Short mmCIF file of C-alpha atoms in Angstrom, two decimals:
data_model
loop_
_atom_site.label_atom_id
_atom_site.label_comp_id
_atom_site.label_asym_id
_atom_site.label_seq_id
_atom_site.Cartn_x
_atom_site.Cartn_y
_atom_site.Cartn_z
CA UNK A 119 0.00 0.00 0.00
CA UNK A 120 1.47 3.45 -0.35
CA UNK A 121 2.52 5.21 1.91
CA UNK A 122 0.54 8.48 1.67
CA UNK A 123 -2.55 6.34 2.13
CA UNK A 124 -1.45 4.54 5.29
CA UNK A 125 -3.98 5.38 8.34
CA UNK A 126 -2.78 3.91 11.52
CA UNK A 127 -5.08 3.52 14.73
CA UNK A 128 -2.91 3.05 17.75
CA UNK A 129 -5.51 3.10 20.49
CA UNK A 130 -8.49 0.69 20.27
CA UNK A 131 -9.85 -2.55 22.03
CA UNK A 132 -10.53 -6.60 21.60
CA UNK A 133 -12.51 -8.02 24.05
CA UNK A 134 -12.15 -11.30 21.97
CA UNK A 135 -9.70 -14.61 21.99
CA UNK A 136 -11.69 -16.25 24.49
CA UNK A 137 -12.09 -13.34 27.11
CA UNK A 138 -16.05 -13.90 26.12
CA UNK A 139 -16.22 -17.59 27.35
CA UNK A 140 -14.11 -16.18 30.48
CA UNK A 141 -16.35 -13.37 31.19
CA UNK A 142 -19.69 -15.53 30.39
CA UNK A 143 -18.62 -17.59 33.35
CA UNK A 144 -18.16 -15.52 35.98
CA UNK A 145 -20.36 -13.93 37.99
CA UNK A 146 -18.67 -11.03 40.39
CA UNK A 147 -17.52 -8.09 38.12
CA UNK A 148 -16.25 -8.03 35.18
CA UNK A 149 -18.63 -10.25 33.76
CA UNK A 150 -21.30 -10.95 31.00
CA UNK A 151 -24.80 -11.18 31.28
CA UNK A 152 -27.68 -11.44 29.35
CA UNK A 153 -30.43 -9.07 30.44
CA UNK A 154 -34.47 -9.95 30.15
CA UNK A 155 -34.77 -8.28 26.75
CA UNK A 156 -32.36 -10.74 25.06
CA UNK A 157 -29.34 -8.16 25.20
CA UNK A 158 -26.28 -9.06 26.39
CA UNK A 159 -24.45 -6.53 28.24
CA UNK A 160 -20.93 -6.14 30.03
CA UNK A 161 -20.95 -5.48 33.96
CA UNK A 162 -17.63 -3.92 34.49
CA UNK A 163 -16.59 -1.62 37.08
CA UNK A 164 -18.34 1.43 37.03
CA UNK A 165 -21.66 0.29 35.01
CA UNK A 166 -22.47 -2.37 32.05
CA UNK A 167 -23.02 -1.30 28.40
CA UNK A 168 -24.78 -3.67 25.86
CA UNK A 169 -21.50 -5.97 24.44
CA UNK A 170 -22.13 -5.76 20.68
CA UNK A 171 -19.93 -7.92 18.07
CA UNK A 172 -17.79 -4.58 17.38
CA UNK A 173 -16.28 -5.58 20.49
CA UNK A 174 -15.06 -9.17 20.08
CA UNK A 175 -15.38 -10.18 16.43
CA UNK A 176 -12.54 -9.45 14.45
CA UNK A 177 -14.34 -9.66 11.70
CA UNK A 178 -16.47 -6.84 12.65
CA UNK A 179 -13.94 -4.56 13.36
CA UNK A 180 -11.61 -5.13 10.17
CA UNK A 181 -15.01 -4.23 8.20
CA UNK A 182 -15.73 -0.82 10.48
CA UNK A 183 -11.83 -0.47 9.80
CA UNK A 184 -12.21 -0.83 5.98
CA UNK A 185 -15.35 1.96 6.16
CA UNK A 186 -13.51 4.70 7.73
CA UNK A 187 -10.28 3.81 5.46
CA UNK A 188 -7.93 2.72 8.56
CA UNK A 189 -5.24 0.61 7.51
CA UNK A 190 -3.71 -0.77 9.84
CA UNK A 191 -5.09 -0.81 14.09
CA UNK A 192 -3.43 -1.38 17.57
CA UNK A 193 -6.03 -3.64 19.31
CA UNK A 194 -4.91 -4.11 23.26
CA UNK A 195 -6.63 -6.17 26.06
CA UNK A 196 -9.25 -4.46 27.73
CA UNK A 197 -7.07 -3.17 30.50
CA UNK A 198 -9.75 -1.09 31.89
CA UNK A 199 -12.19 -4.19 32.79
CA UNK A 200 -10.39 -5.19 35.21
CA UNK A 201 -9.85 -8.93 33.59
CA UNK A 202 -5.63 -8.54 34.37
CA UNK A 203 -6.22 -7.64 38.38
CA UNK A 204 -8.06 -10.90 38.73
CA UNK A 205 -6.09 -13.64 40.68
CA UNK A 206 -3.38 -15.45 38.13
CA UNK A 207 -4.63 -18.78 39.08
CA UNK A 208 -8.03 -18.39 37.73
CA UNK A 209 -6.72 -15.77 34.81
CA UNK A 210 -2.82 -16.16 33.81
CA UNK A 211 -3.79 -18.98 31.30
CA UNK A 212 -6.75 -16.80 29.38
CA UNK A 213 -4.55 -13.89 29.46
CA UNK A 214 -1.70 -16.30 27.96
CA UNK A 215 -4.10 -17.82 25.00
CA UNK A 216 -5.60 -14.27 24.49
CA UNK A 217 -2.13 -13.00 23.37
CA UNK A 218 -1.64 -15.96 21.22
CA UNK A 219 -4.43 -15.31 19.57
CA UNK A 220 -3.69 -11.45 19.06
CA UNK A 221 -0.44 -12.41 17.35
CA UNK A 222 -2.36 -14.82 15.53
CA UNK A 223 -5.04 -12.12 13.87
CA UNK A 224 -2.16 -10.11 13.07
CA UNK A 225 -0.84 -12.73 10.75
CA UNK A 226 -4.23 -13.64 9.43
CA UNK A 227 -4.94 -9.82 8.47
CA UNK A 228 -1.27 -9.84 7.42
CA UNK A 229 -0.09 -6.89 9.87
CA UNK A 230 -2.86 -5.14 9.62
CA UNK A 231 -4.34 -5.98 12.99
CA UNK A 232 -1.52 -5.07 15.68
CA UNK A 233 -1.84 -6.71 19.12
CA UNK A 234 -0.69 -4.58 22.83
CA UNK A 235 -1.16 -7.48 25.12
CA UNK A 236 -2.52 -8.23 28.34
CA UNK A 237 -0.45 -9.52 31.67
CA UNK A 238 -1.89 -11.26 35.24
CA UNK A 239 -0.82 -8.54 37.40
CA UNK A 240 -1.42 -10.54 40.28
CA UNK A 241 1.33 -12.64 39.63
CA UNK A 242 4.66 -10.24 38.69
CA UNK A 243 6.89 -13.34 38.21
CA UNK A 244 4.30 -14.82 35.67
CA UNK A 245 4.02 -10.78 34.55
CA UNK A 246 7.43 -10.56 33.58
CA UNK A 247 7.66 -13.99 32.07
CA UNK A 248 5.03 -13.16 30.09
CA UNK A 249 6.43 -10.04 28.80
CA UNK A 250 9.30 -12.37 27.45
CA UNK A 251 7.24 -14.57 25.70
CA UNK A 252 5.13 -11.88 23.63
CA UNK A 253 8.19 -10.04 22.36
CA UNK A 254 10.65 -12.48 22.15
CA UNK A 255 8.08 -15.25 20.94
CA UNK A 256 4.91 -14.03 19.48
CA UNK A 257 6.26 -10.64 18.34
CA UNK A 258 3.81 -8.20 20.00
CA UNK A 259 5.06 -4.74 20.61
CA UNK A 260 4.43 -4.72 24.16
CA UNK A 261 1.41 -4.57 26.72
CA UNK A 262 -1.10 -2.59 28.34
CA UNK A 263 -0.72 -1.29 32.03
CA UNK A 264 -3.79 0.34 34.21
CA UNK A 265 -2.39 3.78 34.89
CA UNK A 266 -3.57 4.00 38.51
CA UNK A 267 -0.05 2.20 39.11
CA UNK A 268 1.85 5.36 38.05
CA UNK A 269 -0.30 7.81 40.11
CA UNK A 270 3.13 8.61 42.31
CA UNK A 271 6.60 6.77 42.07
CA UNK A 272 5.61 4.89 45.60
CA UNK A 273 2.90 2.88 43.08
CA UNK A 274 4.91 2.81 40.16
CA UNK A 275 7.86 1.25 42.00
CA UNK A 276 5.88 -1.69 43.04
CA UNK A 277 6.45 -2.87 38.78
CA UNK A 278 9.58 -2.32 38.87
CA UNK A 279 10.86 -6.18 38.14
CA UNK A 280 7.92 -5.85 35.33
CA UNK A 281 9.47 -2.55 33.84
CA UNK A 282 12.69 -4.22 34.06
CA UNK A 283 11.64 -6.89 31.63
CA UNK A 284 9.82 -4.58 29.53
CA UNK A 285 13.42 -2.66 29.14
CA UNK A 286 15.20 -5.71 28.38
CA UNK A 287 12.84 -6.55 25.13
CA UNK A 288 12.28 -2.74 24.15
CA UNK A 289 8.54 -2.90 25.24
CA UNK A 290 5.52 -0.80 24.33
CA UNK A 291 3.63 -0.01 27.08
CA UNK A 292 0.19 1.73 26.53
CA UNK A 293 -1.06 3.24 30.26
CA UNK A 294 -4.50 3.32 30.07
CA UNK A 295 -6.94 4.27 33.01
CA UNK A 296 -7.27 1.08 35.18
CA UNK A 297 -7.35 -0.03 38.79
CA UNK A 298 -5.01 -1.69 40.48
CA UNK A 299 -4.61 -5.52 41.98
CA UNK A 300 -6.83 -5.65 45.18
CA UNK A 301 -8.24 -1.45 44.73
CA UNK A 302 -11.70 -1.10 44.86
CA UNK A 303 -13.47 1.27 42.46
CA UNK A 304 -13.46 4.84 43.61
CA UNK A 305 -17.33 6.00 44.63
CA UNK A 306 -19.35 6.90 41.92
CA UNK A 307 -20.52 10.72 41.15
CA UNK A 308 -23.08 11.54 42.73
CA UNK A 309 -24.55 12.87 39.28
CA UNK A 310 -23.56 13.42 35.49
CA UNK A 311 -21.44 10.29 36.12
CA UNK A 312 -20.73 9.76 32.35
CA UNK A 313 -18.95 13.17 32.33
CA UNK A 314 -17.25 13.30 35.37
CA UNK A 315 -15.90 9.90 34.95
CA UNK A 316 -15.02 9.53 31.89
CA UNK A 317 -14.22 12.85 30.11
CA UNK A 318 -13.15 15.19 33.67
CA UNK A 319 -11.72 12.27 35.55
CA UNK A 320 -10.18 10.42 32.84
CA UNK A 321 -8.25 13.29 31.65
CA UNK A 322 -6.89 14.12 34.63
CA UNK A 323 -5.62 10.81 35.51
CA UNK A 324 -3.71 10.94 31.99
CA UNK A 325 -2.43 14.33 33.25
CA UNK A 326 -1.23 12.65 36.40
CA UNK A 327 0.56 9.70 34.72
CA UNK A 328 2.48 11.92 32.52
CA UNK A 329 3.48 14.13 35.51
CA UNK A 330 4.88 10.99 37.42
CA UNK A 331 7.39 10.01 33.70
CA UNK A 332 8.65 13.43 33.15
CA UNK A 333 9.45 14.87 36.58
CA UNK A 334 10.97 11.13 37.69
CA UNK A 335 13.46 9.73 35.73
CA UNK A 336 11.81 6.56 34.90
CA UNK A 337 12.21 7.81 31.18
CA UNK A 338 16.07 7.62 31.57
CA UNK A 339 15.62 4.46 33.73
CA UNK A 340 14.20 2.11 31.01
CA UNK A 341 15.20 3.89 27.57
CA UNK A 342 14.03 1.14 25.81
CA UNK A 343 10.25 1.32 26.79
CA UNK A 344 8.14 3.62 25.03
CA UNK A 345 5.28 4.73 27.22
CA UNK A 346 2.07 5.83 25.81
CA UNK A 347 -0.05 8.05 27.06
CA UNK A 348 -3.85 8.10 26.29
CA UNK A 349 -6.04 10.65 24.91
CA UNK A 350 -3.07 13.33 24.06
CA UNK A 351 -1.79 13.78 27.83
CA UNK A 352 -4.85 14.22 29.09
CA UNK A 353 -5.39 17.81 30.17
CA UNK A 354 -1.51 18.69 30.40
CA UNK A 355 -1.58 20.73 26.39
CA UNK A 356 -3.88 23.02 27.96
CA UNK A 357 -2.28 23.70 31.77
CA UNK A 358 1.45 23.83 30.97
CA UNK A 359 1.63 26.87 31.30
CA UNK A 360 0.12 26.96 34.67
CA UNK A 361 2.69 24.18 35.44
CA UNK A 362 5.55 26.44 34.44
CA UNK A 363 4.57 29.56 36.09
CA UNK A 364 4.34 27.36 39.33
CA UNK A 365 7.74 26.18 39.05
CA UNK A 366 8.87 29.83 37.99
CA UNK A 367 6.92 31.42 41.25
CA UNK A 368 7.63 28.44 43.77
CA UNK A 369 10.65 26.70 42.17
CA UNK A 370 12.89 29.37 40.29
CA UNK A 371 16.23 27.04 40.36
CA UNK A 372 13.90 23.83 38.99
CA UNK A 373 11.89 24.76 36.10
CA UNK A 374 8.94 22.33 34.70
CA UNK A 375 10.22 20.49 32.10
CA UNK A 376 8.08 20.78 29.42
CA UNK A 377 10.32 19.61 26.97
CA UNK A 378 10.27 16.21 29.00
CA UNK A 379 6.88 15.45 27.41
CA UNK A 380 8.53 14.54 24.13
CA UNK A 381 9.64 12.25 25.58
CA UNK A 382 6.44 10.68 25.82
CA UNK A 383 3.75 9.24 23.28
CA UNK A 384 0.45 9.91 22.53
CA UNK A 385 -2.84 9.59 20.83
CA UNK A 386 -5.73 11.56 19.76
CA UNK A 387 -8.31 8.82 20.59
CA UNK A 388 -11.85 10.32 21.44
CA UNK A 389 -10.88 14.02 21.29
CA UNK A 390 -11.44 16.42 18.38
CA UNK A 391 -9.33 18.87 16.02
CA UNK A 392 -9.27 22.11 18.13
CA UNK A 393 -7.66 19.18 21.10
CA UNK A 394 -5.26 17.93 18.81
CA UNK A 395 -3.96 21.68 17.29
CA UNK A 396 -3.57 22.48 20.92
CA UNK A 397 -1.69 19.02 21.20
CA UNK A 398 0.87 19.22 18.03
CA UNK A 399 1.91 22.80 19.55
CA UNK A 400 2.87 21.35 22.85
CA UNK A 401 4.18 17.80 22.05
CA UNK A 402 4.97 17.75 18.76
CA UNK A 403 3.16 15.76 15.76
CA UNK A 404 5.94 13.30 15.49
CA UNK A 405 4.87 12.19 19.35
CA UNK A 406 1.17 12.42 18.11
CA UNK A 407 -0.59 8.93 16.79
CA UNK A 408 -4.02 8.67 15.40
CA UNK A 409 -6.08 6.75 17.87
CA UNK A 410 -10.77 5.70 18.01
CA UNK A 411 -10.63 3.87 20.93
CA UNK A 412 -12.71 1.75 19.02
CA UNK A 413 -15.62 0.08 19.57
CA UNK A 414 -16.50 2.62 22.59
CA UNK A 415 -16.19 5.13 19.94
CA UNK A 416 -16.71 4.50 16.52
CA UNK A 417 -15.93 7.89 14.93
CA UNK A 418 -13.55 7.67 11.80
CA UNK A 419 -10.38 8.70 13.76
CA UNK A 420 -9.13 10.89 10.51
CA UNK A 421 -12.42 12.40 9.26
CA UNK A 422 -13.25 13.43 12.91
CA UNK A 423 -9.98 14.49 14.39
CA UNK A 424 -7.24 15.32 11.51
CA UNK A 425 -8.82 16.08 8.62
CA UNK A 426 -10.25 19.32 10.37
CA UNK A 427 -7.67 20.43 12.07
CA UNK A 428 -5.28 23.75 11.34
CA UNK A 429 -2.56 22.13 10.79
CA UNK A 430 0.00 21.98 8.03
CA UNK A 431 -0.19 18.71 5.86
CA UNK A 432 3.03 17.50 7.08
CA UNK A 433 1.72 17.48 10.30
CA UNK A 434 -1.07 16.01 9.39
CA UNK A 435 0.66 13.03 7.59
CA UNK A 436 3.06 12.69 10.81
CA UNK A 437 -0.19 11.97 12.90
CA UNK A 438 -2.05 10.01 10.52
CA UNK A 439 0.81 7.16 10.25
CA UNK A 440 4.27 8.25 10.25
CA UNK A 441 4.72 8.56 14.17
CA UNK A 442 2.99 5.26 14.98
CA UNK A 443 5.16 3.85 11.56
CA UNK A 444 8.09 5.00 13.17
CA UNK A 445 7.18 3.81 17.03
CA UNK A 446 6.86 0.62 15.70
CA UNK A 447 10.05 -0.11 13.63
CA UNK A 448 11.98 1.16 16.35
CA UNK A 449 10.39 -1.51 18.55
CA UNK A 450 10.93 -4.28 16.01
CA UNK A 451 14.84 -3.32 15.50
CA UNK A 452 14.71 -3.51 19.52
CA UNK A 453 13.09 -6.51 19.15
CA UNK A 454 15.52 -8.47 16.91
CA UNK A 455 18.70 -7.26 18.84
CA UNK A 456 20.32 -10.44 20.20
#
């Protein structure tokens, strides 16, 4: 295909490769359930929402794919369900076939589909072993990580021997909002809890994430992990300033450092052109990836976000593929080094 037509979606789900038979028999969240009208609906950790094919039939998706003109998409576990806190001896060996069969779709659509797999948190030594096996083995870019774990370096320190591993096989880690092993969900709103939770809340927790990377130096730490941050940083493009006039009022000898967040990648997923302008001013286009979050949204990534946008066309093309093209040959040539 040629390049300039290249559209690459680096932030959606797959609730598929046998997570459904998982799910269908539990019966404490996450689980499914089929309500008295027939529907069949996901109880996760904040609510359920009806569990349509768009979330776990490939097929599905590569034809929603086709019909906004993606070509290629990053599917990951559905970190934010909860499914990887669960106790390894009742999950480790779903999570396990799960990324087999991620790396198996992405030869069947012949590297079209892209897999960010799951790990049993529960279990770090079985974490980190399994870390091994999807880069070294099934040739996955890397995994997905619930960002409540780098709310502070006291949380993010307790993955250490699972950022180690990541390091050692030039891992992509996507930090997506998610609990952590044994945390309870926080209380809910007590209205609007759509909006609160998952536009206000959500971004802010992205915000938070980003602040623990850049002002720690778990960047220099593990140079060989690219960390992904969702939904363009959160709300950080829009406060920075804020954040350096504290340091500049409070902290004169320590300024924020701003230019720490390229550093850092992102994607657009679920936020609009006047976001992303913002975004590409801050962090640069060539840290900027297209992203749907797919099938929670089903918006055509490009048409909705990119093509709108007042930007330049190189810019433009640098979000649409080339950043995510170059994120991931720089984690295959990690990959292949003995």
């Amino acid at each position: 295909m040629a390049e300039e037509n290249r559209r690459i979606d680096m932030h959606a789900h797959f609730y598929g490769g046998g997570l459904v038979e998982t799910l269908q028999s539990r019966r404490e969240r996450p689980y499914l359930r089929k309500r008295e009208d027939g529907v069949t609906v996901m109880v996760a950790m904040n609510g359920e929402f009806p569990f349509t094919d768009h979330y776990h039939d490939p097929l599905v998706g590569l034809a929603e794919m086709k019909s906004a003109g993606l070509t290629h998409r990053m599917l990951t576990f559905p970190g934010a369900l909860g499914v990887d806190l669960l106790p390894a001896n009742e999950i480790a060996t779903a999570i396990s076939d799960y990324n087999d069969f991620l790396a198996e779709l992405g030869t069947q659509s012949a590297g079209a589909l892209i897999g960010l797999a799951g790990v049993p948190l529960d279990d770090l030594e079985l974490a980190c072993a399994e870390v091994r096996r999807i880069r070294r083995d099934l040739g996955l870019p890397g995994i997905i990580l619930p960002s409540n774990y780098f709310n502070s370096l006291q949380e993010a320190a307790t993955l250490v021997p699972l950022l180690e591993a990541a390091n050692d096989h030039g891992c992509h880690i996507m930090l997506h909002p998610g609990l952590k092993v044994g945390q309870e969900p926080p209380p809910l709103p007590a209205d609007f809890v759509q909006y609160r939770l998952s536009a206000v809340d959500l971004q802010s927790s992205a915000s938070q994430v980003a602040l623990t990377l850049i002002l720690s130096d778990i960047i220099e730490t593990y140079p060989n992990i690219s960390f992904q941050i969702v939904n363009l940083g959160g709300t950080l493009p829009f406060i920075f300033e804020r954040l350096e006039s504290i340091a500049r009022h409070r902290n004169p000898d320590l300024p924020f450092p701003t230019e720490k967040l390229r550093h850092l990648w992102y994607d657009c997923a679920s936020l609009g052109p006047r976001a992303l302008e913002a975004a590409v001013r801050v962090l640069g286009a060539d840290r900027i990836m297209l992203g749907s979050d797919y099938p929670i949204f089903k918006d055509d990534p490009y048409a909705h976000a990119v093509a709108p946008a007042k930007l330049t066309e190189a810019e433009k093309e640098q979000v649409t593929w080339k950043t995510a093209h170059r994120l991931l040959t720089r984690l295959e040539d990690l990959r292949q080094k003995p």
